[in-house]
Structure formats: structure tokens, C-alpha cells
Tab-separated table of C-alpha atoms in Angstrom:
chain	number	residue	atom	x	y	z
A	87	MET	CA	32.562	-55.462	17.028
A	88	ASN	CA	35.864	-57.239	15.912
A	89	THR	CA	38.319	-55.082	13.928
A	90	THR	CA	41.404	-56.753	14.592
A	91	ALA	CA	42.817	-57.491	11.289
A	92	ALA	CA	45.372	-60.466	12.139
A	93	THR	CA	42.174	-62.548	13.896
A	94	PRO	CA	40.947	-65.529	12.111
A	95	TYR	CA	38.090	-65.073	10.824
A	96	ARG	CA	36.173	-66.853	13.214
A	97	ASP	CA	32.477	-67.178	11.012
A	98	ALA	CA	34.545	-67.731	7.989
A	99	LYS	CA	33.348	-71.509	8.287
A	100	ALA	CA	29.537	-70.626	8.881
A	101	HIS	CA	29.941	-68.352	6.151
A	102	TYR	CA	31.681	-70.668	3.347
A	103	THR	CA	29.482	-73.652	4.210
A	104	SER	CA	26.194	-71.861	4.358
A	105	PRO	CA	23.485	-72.760	1.679
A	106	LYS	CA	22.354	-68.740	1.407
A	107	ARG	CA	26.456	-68.097	0.344
A	108	ARG	CA	25.807	-70.148	-3.329
A	109	ASP	CA	22.891	-67.608	-4.204
A	110	PRO	CA	21.883	-67.352	-7.814
A	111	VAL	CA	24.181	-65.035	-8.263
A	112	LYS	CA	27.072	-66.673	-7.477
A	113	THR	CA	25.498	-69.998	-9.140
A	114	MET	CA	24.600	-68.487	-12.412
A	115	LEU	CA	26.827	-65.344	-13.046
A	116	GLU	CA	29.801	-65.385	-10.734
A	117	GLU	CA	31.022	-69.229	-10.680
A	118	VAL	CA	30.276	-69.210	-14.576
A	119	VAL	CA	32.767	-65.695	-15.024
A	120	SER	CA	35.691	-67.372	-12.443
A	121	HIS	CA	35.083	-70.830	-14.615
A	122	ARG	CA	35.844	-69.315	-17.805
A	123	VAL	CA	38.873	-67.425	-16.699
A	124	LEU	CA	39.742	-70.652	-15.126
A	125	ARG	CA	39.742	-72.424	-18.949
A	126	ASP	CA	41.533	-70.001	-20.716
A	127	ALA	CA	44.264	-70.011	-17.806
A	128	VAL	CA	44.196	-74.120	-18.287
A	129	ASP	CA	44.526	-73.434	-21.915
A	130	ARG	CA	47.492	-71.947	-22.128
A	131	ILE	CA	49.198	-74.718	-20.194
A	132	PRO	CA	50.455	-77.896	-22.269
A	133	ASP	CA	48.220	-80.869	-22.219
A	134	ARG	CA	49.447	-83.018	-18.954
A	135	PRO	CA	48.591	-83.735	-15.352
A	136	LEU	CA	47.906	-80.135	-13.847
A	137	ARG	CA	49.994	-78.990	-10.977
A	138	VAL	CA	48.158	-76.376	-9.463
A	139	LEU	CA	49.190	-73.890	-5.985
A	140	ASP	CA	45.673	-72.427	-4.656
A	141	VAL	CA	47.430	-68.865	-3.031
A	142	GLY	CA	44.688	-68.049	-0.349
A	143	ALA	CA	42.947	-71.086	-0.956
A	144	GLY	CA	40.050	-70.436	1.945
A	145	THR	CA	38.175	-73.119	1.769
A	146	GLY	CA	38.919	-74.716	-1.095
A	147	ASP	CA	36.515	-72.927	-3.829
A	148	GLY	CA	39.459	-72.839	-6.329
A	149	LEU	CA	39.326	-76.952	-6.106
A	150	ALA	CA	35.393	-76.546	-7.086
A	151	LEU	CA	35.785	-73.927	-9.939
A	152	LEU	CA	38.177	-76.076	-11.181
A	153	THR	CA	36.500	-79.811	-10.930
A	154	GLU	CA	32.629	-79.088	-11.099
A	155	ARG	CA	30.326	-78.108	-13.378
A	156	HIS	CA	28.748	-74.766	-13.533
A	157	GLY	CA	25.990	-74.115	-15.355
A	158	ASP	CA	26.276	-75.925	-19.048
A	159	LEU	CA	29.939	-75.708	-18.870
A	160	ALA	CA	31.724	-78.823	-18.313
A	161	PRO	CA	34.704	-79.042	-15.518
A	162	VAL	CA	38.010	-77.475	-16.207
A	163	VAL	CA	40.075	-80.499	-15.501
A	164	ASP	CA	39.198	-84.182	-14.103
A	165	ASP	CA	40.021	-84.815	-10.695
A	166	GLY	CA	42.586	-87.554	-11.909
A	167	ARG	CA	44.420	-85.368	-13.976
A	168	LEU	CA	44.926	-82.474	-10.922
A	169	ASP	CA	47.758	-82.419	-8.602
A	170	TYR	CA	46.170	-79.633	-6.384
A	171	LEU	CA	47.478	-77.889	-2.970
A	172	GLY	CA	45.824	-75.580	-1.540
A	173	VAL	CA	47.034	-73.020	1.074
A	174	ASP	CA	46.236	-70.595	3.476
A	175	LEU	CA	47.200	-68.382	6.256
A	176	ASP	CA	43.900	-68.755	8.467
A	177	PRO	CA	44.029	-72.777	10.414
A	178	GLY	CA	40.558	-72.874	10.678
A	179	MET	CA	40.093	-72.222	7.132
A	180	VAL	CA	42.429	-75.121	6.129
A	181	ASP	CA	40.269	-77.454	8.625
A	182	THR	CA	37.349	-76.142	7.309
A	183	ALA	CA	38.943	-76.826	3.712
A	184	ARG	CA	40.193	-80.749	4.647
A	185	SER	CA	36.843	-81.253	5.796
A	186	LEU	CA	35.238	-80.053	2.792
A	187	HIS	CA	37.115	-82.180	0.471
A	188	ALA	CA	37.987	-85.131	2.607
A	189	GLY	CA	38.247	-88.126	0.326
A	190	ARG	CA	39.571	-86.530	-2.486
A	191	SER	CA	43.657	-86.262	-3.430
A	192	ALA	CA	43.338	-82.587	-2.936
A	193	ARG	CA	45.925	-81.077	-0.024
A	194	PHE	CA	45.235	-78.263	1.816
A	195	GLU	CA	48.400	-76.391	4.149
A	196	VAL	CA	48.538	-73.595	6.309
A	197	ALA	CA	50.925	-71.225	5.336
A	198	ASP	CA	51.463	-67.001	4.752
A	199	MET	CA	51.887	-66.245	0.936
A	200	ARG	CA	54.727	-63.082	2.060
A	201	ASP	CA	56.806	-65.527	4.157
A	202	GLY	CA	57.239	-68.173	1.726
A	203	LEU	CA	54.817	-70.918	-0.107
A	204	PRO	CA	55.446	-74.566	0.023
A	205	PRO	CA	58.284	-75.594	-2.999
A	206	GLY	CA	56.938	-77.205	-6.068
A	207	ASP	CA	56.686	-77.180	-9.471
A	208	PHE	CA	53.569	-75.617	-10.744
A	209	ASP	CA	51.485	-75.315	-13.848
A	210	LEU	CA	48.925	-72.594	-12.511
A	211	TYR	CA	49.088	-70.390	-9.534
A	212	LEU	CA	45.550	-69.834	-8.774
A	213	SER	CA	43.668	-67.356	-6.642
A	214	CYS	CA	40.166	-66.511	-5.722
A	215	GLY	CA	38.374	-64.279	-2.974
A	216	VAL	CA	40.438	-61.673	-3.196
A	217	PRO	CA	43.342	-62.428	-1.457
A	218	TYR	CA	45.922	-60.784	-2.846
A	219	SER	CA	44.140	-57.306	-1.847
A	220	HIS	CA	44.501	-58.125	2.017
A	221	LEU	CA	47.786	-57.243	1.485
A	222	PRO	CA	49.588	-53.739	0.973
A	223	HIS	CA	50.199	-53.187	-2.823
A	224	ASP	CA	54.213	-53.148	-1.763
A	225	ASP	CA	53.802	-56.689	-0.243
A	226	THR	CA	51.252	-57.789	-3.531
A	227	ALA	CA	54.053	-57.087	-5.807
A	228	GLU	CA	57.063	-58.777	-3.508
A	229	VAL	CA	54.615	-62.114	-3.250
A	230	LEU	CA	53.948	-61.889	-7.174
A	231	THR	CA	57.830	-61.295	-7.956
A	232	GLY	CA	58.690	-64.291	-5.776
A	233	LEU	CA	56.094	-66.754	-7.605
A	234	MET	CA	57.200	-65.308	-11.010
A	235	ARG	CA	61.204	-65.866	-9.812
A	236	ARG	CA	60.419	-69.247	-8.956
A	237	ILE	CA	58.551	-70.156	-12.256
A	238	VAL	CA	61.645	-68.645	-13.987
A	239	GLU	CA	63.924	-71.125	-12.330
A	240	THR	CA	62.006	-73.935	-12.577
A	241	ARG	CA	60.521	-74.037	-15.623
A	242	ASP	CA	59.262	-72.289	-19.328
A	243	ARG	CA	56.224	-71.125	-18.417
A	244	ALA	CA	53.250	-71.335	-15.964
A	245	VAL	CA	50.034	-69.539	-15.359
A	246	LEU	CA	49.170	-66.999	-12.728
A	247	VAL	CA	45.635	-65.718	-11.994
A	248	VAL	CA	45.506	-62.722	-9.875
A	249	ASP	CA	42.266	-61.752	-7.867
A	250	VAL	CA	41.850	-58.752	-6.470
A	251	LEU	CA	39.018	-55.916	-5.819
A	252	GLY	CA	38.192	-53.529	-7.833
A	253	ARG	CA	38.950	-49.942	-7.450
A	254	TYR	CA	35.646	-48.344	-9.520
A	255	SER	CA	33.146	-51.064	-8.001
A	256	VAL	CA	29.725	-49.274	-7.658
A	257	GLU	CA	29.635	-50.835	-4.451
A	258	TRP	CA	31.756	-47.784	-2.912
A	259	THR	CA	31.707	-45.201	-5.268
A	260	PRO	CA	32.549	-42.765	-2.639
A	261	ARG	CA	35.847	-44.196	-1.996
A	262	TRP	CA	36.879	-44.700	-5.619
A	263	GLY	CA	39.638	-41.642	-4.594
A	264	GLU	CA	41.585	-44.115	-2.182
A	265	THR	CA	43.165	-47.125	-3.145
A	266	ARG	CA	43.489	-49.078	0.154
A	267	TRP	CA	40.702	-48.412	2.976
A	268	ALA	CA	38.926	-50.274	6.112
A	269	TYR	CA	36.520	-53.022	4.574
A	270	ASN	CA	33.754	-54.171	6.355
A	271	MET	CA	32.741	-58.187	5.503
A	272	SER	CA	29.481	-57.438	6.398
A	273	PHE	CA	28.093	-60.127	4.140
A	274	PHE	CA	29.289	-63.321	6.019
A	275	GLU	CA	26.581	-65.598	6.297
A	276	GLY	CA	25.394	-66.748	9.563
A	277	ALA	CA	28.102	-64.745	11.175
A	278	SER	CA	28.158	-63.269	14.595
A	279	GLU	CA	30.262	-60.905	14.371
A	280	THR	CA	31.661	-57.961	11.785
A	281	VAL	CA	35.510	-58.529	10.392
A	282	GLU	CA	36.654	-55.305	9.264
A	283	ASP	CA	40.311	-55.689	7.346
A	284	ARG	CA	42.120	-52.997	5.704
A	285	MET	CA	42.110	-53.886	1.752
A	286	SER	CA	43.853	-52.936	-1.336
A	287	PHE	CA	41.628	-52.073	-4.578
A	288	TYR	CA	42.893	-51.658	-8.101
A	289	ASP	CA	41.869	-51.053	-11.810
A	290	ARG	CA	43.399	-52.342	-14.563
A	291	ARG	CA	45.914	-49.817	-15.156
A	292	SER	CA	47.496	-50.313	-11.081
A	293	LEU	CA	47.141	-54.243	-11.731
A	294	ASP	CA	49.131	-54.458	-15.065
A	295	ASP	CA	51.624	-52.166	-13.457
A	296	THR	CA	52.199	-54.475	-10.035
A	297	LEU	CA	52.277	-57.453	-12.879
A	298	VAL	CA	55.294	-55.383	-14.646
A	299	GLU	CA	57.047	-54.577	-11.625
A	300	ALA	CA	57.022	-58.041	-10.603
A	301	ALA	CA	58.417	-59.515	-14.065
A	302	THR	CA	60.873	-56.800	-14.102
A	303	ALA	CA	62.070	-57.611	-10.635
A	304	ALA	CA	61.871	-61.906	-11.430
A	305	GLY	CA	63.506	-61.217	-14.256
A	306	ALA	CA	60.551	-62.736	-16.389
A	307	ARG	CA	58.776	-62.265	-19.572
A	308	LEU	CA	54.768	-61.874	-19.560
A	309	SER	CA	53.818	-63.219	-22.725
A	310	GLY	CA	50.264	-62.538	-22.296
A	311	VAL	CA	48.131	-60.742	-19.617
A	312	THR	CA	44.090	-60.500	-19.564
A	313	PHE	CA	41.822	-58.811	-17.401
A	314	THR	CA	38.307	-60.051	-16.424
A	315	ASP	CA	35.778	-57.983	-14.529
A	316	ARG	CA	33.475	-59.987	-12.238
A	317	SER	CA	29.979	-58.362	-10.756
A	318	VAL	CA	30.036	-55.176	-11.804
A	319	LEU	CA	26.263	-54.763	-10.771
A	320	VAL	CA	25.680	-57.488	-8.197
A	321	GLY	CA	28.716	-57.639	-5.936
A	322	ARG	CA	27.706	-58.711	-2.148
A	323	HIS	CA	27.680	-54.789	-1.415
A	324	THR	CA	25.010	-54.521	-3.343
A	325	ALA	CA	23.054	-56.022	-1.283
A	326	THR	CA	24.370	-54.578	2.096
A	327	ARG	CA	25.019	-51.093	0.341
A	328	ALA	CA	27.537	-50.747	3.248
A	329	PHE	CA	29.631	-48.407	1.432
A	330	ASN	CA	27.326	-46.779	-0.893
A	331	GLN	CA	23.538	-45.910	0.274
A	332	GLY	CA	22.447	-44.641	-2.717
A	333	ILE	CA	22.500	-47.728	-5.337
A	334	PRO	CA	19.588	-49.975	-5.584
A	335	PRO	CA	20.314	-53.943	-3.862
A	336	TYR	CA	20.557	-55.234	-7.347
A	337	ARG	CA	22.397	-58.374	-5.975
A	338	THR	CA	18.950	-59.147	-3.722
A	339	LEU	CA	16.596	-57.895	-6.832
A	340	LEU	CA	18.754	-60.261	-9.180
A	341	ASN	CA	18.501	-63.051	-6.751
A	342	ASP	CA	14.518	-62.657	-6.694
A	343	LEU	CA	13.865	-62.459	-10.042
A	344	ALA	CA	16.134	-65.662	-10.974
A	345	ARG	CA	14.003	-67.361	-8.081
A	346	GLY	CA	10.959	-66.707	-10.473
A	347	ASP	CA	9.655	-63.486	-7.848
A	348	THR	CA	7.420	-61.494	-10.206
A	349	GLY	CA	7.590	-58.641	-7.270
A	350	VAL	CA	10.584	-56.963	-8.867
A	351	SER	CA	10.066	-54.088	-11.407
A	352	ALA	CA	12.283	-53.146	-14.293
A	353	ALA	CA	12.411	-49.372	-12.413
A	354	GLN	CA	14.211	-50.826	-9.654
A	355	LEU	CA	16.690	-52.416	-11.709
A	356	ARG	CA	17.496	-49.660	-13.520
A	357	PHE	CA	20.721	-48.322	-13.630
A	358	GLU	CA	22.288	-44.740	-13.877
A	359	PRO	CA	25.871	-44.287	-14.251
A	360	PRO	CA	27.813	-42.987	-11.028
A	361	THR	CA	28.790	-39.316	-10.715
A	362	ALA	CA	31.463	-39.721	-8.928
A	363	GLU	CA	35.172	-38.939	-10.773
A	364	ALA	CA	36.951	-41.410	-12.719
A	365	PRO	CA	39.366	-42.200	-15.627
A	366	ALA	CA	37.660	-41.498	-18.483
A	367	ARG	CA	37.591	-44.725	-19.852
A	368	VAL	CA	35.974	-46.031	-17.038
A	369	GLU	CA	33.367	-43.652	-17.012
A	370	ALA	CA	32.520	-44.303	-20.511
A	371	PHE	CA	32.436	-48.015	-19.798
A	372	PHE	CA	29.755	-46.935	-17.470
A	373	ALA	CA	27.885	-44.687	-19.702
A	374	THR	CA	27.614	-47.955	-22.174
A	375	PHE	CA	27.071	-50.309	-19.710
A	376	ALA	CA	24.047	-48.225	-18.464
A	377	GLU	CA	22.435	-48.269	-22.055
A	378	ARG	CA	22.722	-51.959	-22.087
A	379	TRP	CA	21.163	-52.700	-18.929
A	380	ASN	CA	18.264	-50.563	-19.714
A	381	GLY	CA	17.874	-51.590	-22.582
A	382	VAL	CA	17.738	-55.314	-21.431
A	383	LEU	CA	14.811	-53.874	-19.365
A	384	ALA	CA	13.295	-51.942	-21.949
A	385	SER	CA	12.837	-55.125	-24.210
A	386	ALA	CA	11.962	-57.161	-21.859
A	387	GLY	CA	9.243	-55.297	-19.885
A	388	GLU	CA	7.839	-56.173	-17.007
A	389	PRO	CA	8.205	-60.188	-15.256
A	390	ARG	CA	4.449	-60.872	-15.568
A	391	SER	CA	5.331	-64.786	-14.589
A	392	PRO	CA	8.086	-66.746	-12.980
A	393	GLU	CA	9.470	-67.887	-15.742
A	394	GLN	CA	9.580	-64.375	-17.271
A	395	ALA	CA	11.558	-63.416	-14.100
A	396	LYS	CA	14.348	-66.359	-14.702
A	397	ARG	CA	14.533	-64.799	-18.256
A	398	LEU	CA	15.118	-61.672	-17.417
A	399	ALA	CA	17.913	-62.228	-14.635
A	400	GLN	CA	19.520	-64.686	-17.429
A	401	ALA	CA	19.798	-61.891	-19.601
A	402	LEU	CA	21.222	-59.455	-17.076
A	403	PHE	CA	23.648	-62.027	-16.249
A	404	ALA	CA	24.601	-62.055	-19.934
A	405	CYS	CA	24.500	-58.340	-20.266
A	406	GLU	CA	26.759	-58.418	-17.388
A	407	GLN	CA	29.425	-60.947	-19.350
A	408	GLN	CA	28.968	-59.600	-22.378
A	409	SER	CA	29.935	-55.967	-21.404
A	410	GLN	CA	32.881	-56.372	-19.193
A	411	GLN	CA	36.452	-54.881	-20.314
A	412	GLY	CA	38.132	-56.216	-17.499
A	413	LEU	CA	38.756	-52.444	-16.299
A	414	GLY	CA	38.001	-52.824	-12.338
A	415	VAL	CA	34.742	-51.675	-12.397
A	416	GLY	CA	33.167	-54.709	-10.542
A	417	HIS	CA	33.565	-56.444	-6.952
A	418	SER	CA	36.691	-57.927	-8.162
A	419	LEU	CA	39.642	-57.873	-11.445
A	420	MET	CA	40.867	-61.021	-12.402
A	421	ALA	CA	44.405	-61.156	-14.021
A	422	THR	CA	45.405	-64.212	-16.005
A	423	VAL	CA	49.007	-63.897	-16.949
A	424	VAL	CA	51.406	-66.082	-19.061
A	425	VAL	CA	54.605	-66.200	-16.924
A	426	GLU	CA	58.079	-67.450	-19.125
A	427	ARG	CA	61.518	-67.492	-18.677
A	428	PRO	CA	63.148	-65.382	-21.125
A	429	ALA	CA	64.902	-66.539	-24.040
A	430	ALA	CA	68.967	-67.288	-23.799
């Protein structure tokens, strides 16, 4: 077992280039949610060629989210109007990104967000794939302070999209009392090793506090912050159940439904609110979510045909999207942050 956090993810290329990674949950729910977050972020930026710095870019998922269709959603921005730079600490990831996106004008460079990012004036500082969760909380605040200070020094406003692991995901209910712990990336597709790294987890309040701390240190003004939960019941560790064996394998079941499998029953998909201690608004969320989710199951009945199975999957995906409140109750929590230079 490889448990060295500083070791590059040697199997990352196998994972990020595997067709299995882009399962129905990813393409029909997760990418749609991320696409809408990025659309909202870009809508807050004046209409002009979009300059993007993708922090912790991995193999370029952020570029794909910006420039490709997702479901019925048109691309957020055309390639011709995009000036994109993706940076990542892992040279292997950067090499893979360059290979996957060869022939495009996008650039990828090796850089550590903690030691200084490439210079430049950007409209959007993007992250996806929870890169900030790889850092201790204090380091995340320091990196965000640096980005906000850069914005204040170079322009009137820019937008940050900050992606972290959600503290109160049902994937790891037994760990809700902790904010940083050893996270096992056993979901890597085509991997020959198990990667374990200490990761930081956030709810809405702790991420908001970190953003305010960074803005205060940078002398920046936050003119708008919105939060989005992604993958409330279908994070990848609902399939592995590596941290919570007491939950059904929701992601596997939803993938089967979306492929038209009639062997999935409503009883298998039923959700009971977790009983672990959490803030009152988190407990209230899960109680309401369970009522809505189980109501969809009751209304749909058992899927007797592939078409009925697919419709039920779509209804449950919609339930997730319509119910989320940005509390840190999903696999990941995304913050869209408008950063401005204070008025003189």
C-alpha cells in the first residue's frame, strides 16, 4: 500500500483516462452541477475573452467543464474566447493534461499553489476535484489570501471557485467529528495502488470563515458568496463504502438505474437520515431530504422496464440538485466567491 502523501498519484492517468470514471452519475449529475456553478461564476464577469487560472487542474477537467456540453447545457465559453492556464503539483498529471488536450490553445504547467502561482491577471480562479482539501486549513487560508491579494492589486474584481470535501457527507458519517483525517482514494479506476492522504473537510460555516479570514488579510471585499453541495447521496465512496459500511451503495444503484437496469428496487434506494451528531441545520437538511427522496421513490413505484428505471434515475438526480443547500453535506462543497478591490 502506498500511504505517502507526497508521492505523486502514479495511477492518476489510469483513473482520469478510464472510460469507467465517467459513469452516469458523473455525466448526468456531477458534471451538470459543476457546469451550472461555472456558468454562474462566468455570468458574474464582464463580457470579454475569459482569462482562467485553474488551480490544481489535474488532467484538465475544469477546461472540459467550461468548453463542452453537459446534458442539455451549452458550453459555458467557446474555445476562441478562452485564455486558460491549468496548474498542478504533479508532473504526471500535467503531462496527461497536455496529452489529453493536445491541439488546443490551453496551457498546463507544474506549480505548487503554496509556493507561488504563475503571474498573470485572471478573471476566474477555478478549482475542481477538491485541490484545497489536500492542504491543512491554515495553508488553504494562506493560498486564498494570496489569490485575493493578487486580485486587489491587479483589477477591480474577479471570481474564485473553491472546491473542497464536504464535512457532513453520508459517505463518512463516523468521521463527522473530525475536520482533517486520512482519506483513502480507493475509488481510482484501473489503479494498482491505494492512495491515502490526509485531507481537510469543510461545512458551510468553516469554509465561509476561511474566505472571510483570507479577505481580511488581503484587504479584499467579498461582494457575493454562494455555496453548492455536489453528490449528496452518490459520492464515489457510497460505492466503496470505505468509511461507512452502513449505507447502501447509492452510486452503484443509481448508475445501474440510469443504464436501464430493472433489478434495482425502491427498497434498496430508500434513505434514512444519519443519526451522527451534527449542527441542527445539517440534521434538519437530512430529515427533509429523506422525505423528498423517499417520496420520489414512492411516487415512481418499482421500475418494471428500462425506460422506467432511467426515468427514476433522472428523478432522483433532480431531487439531489433541487434539495441541496450548500451546507457541506455532499461529497464536495463548492463556493463561488466574487472578490473586489474596496472603494478608495
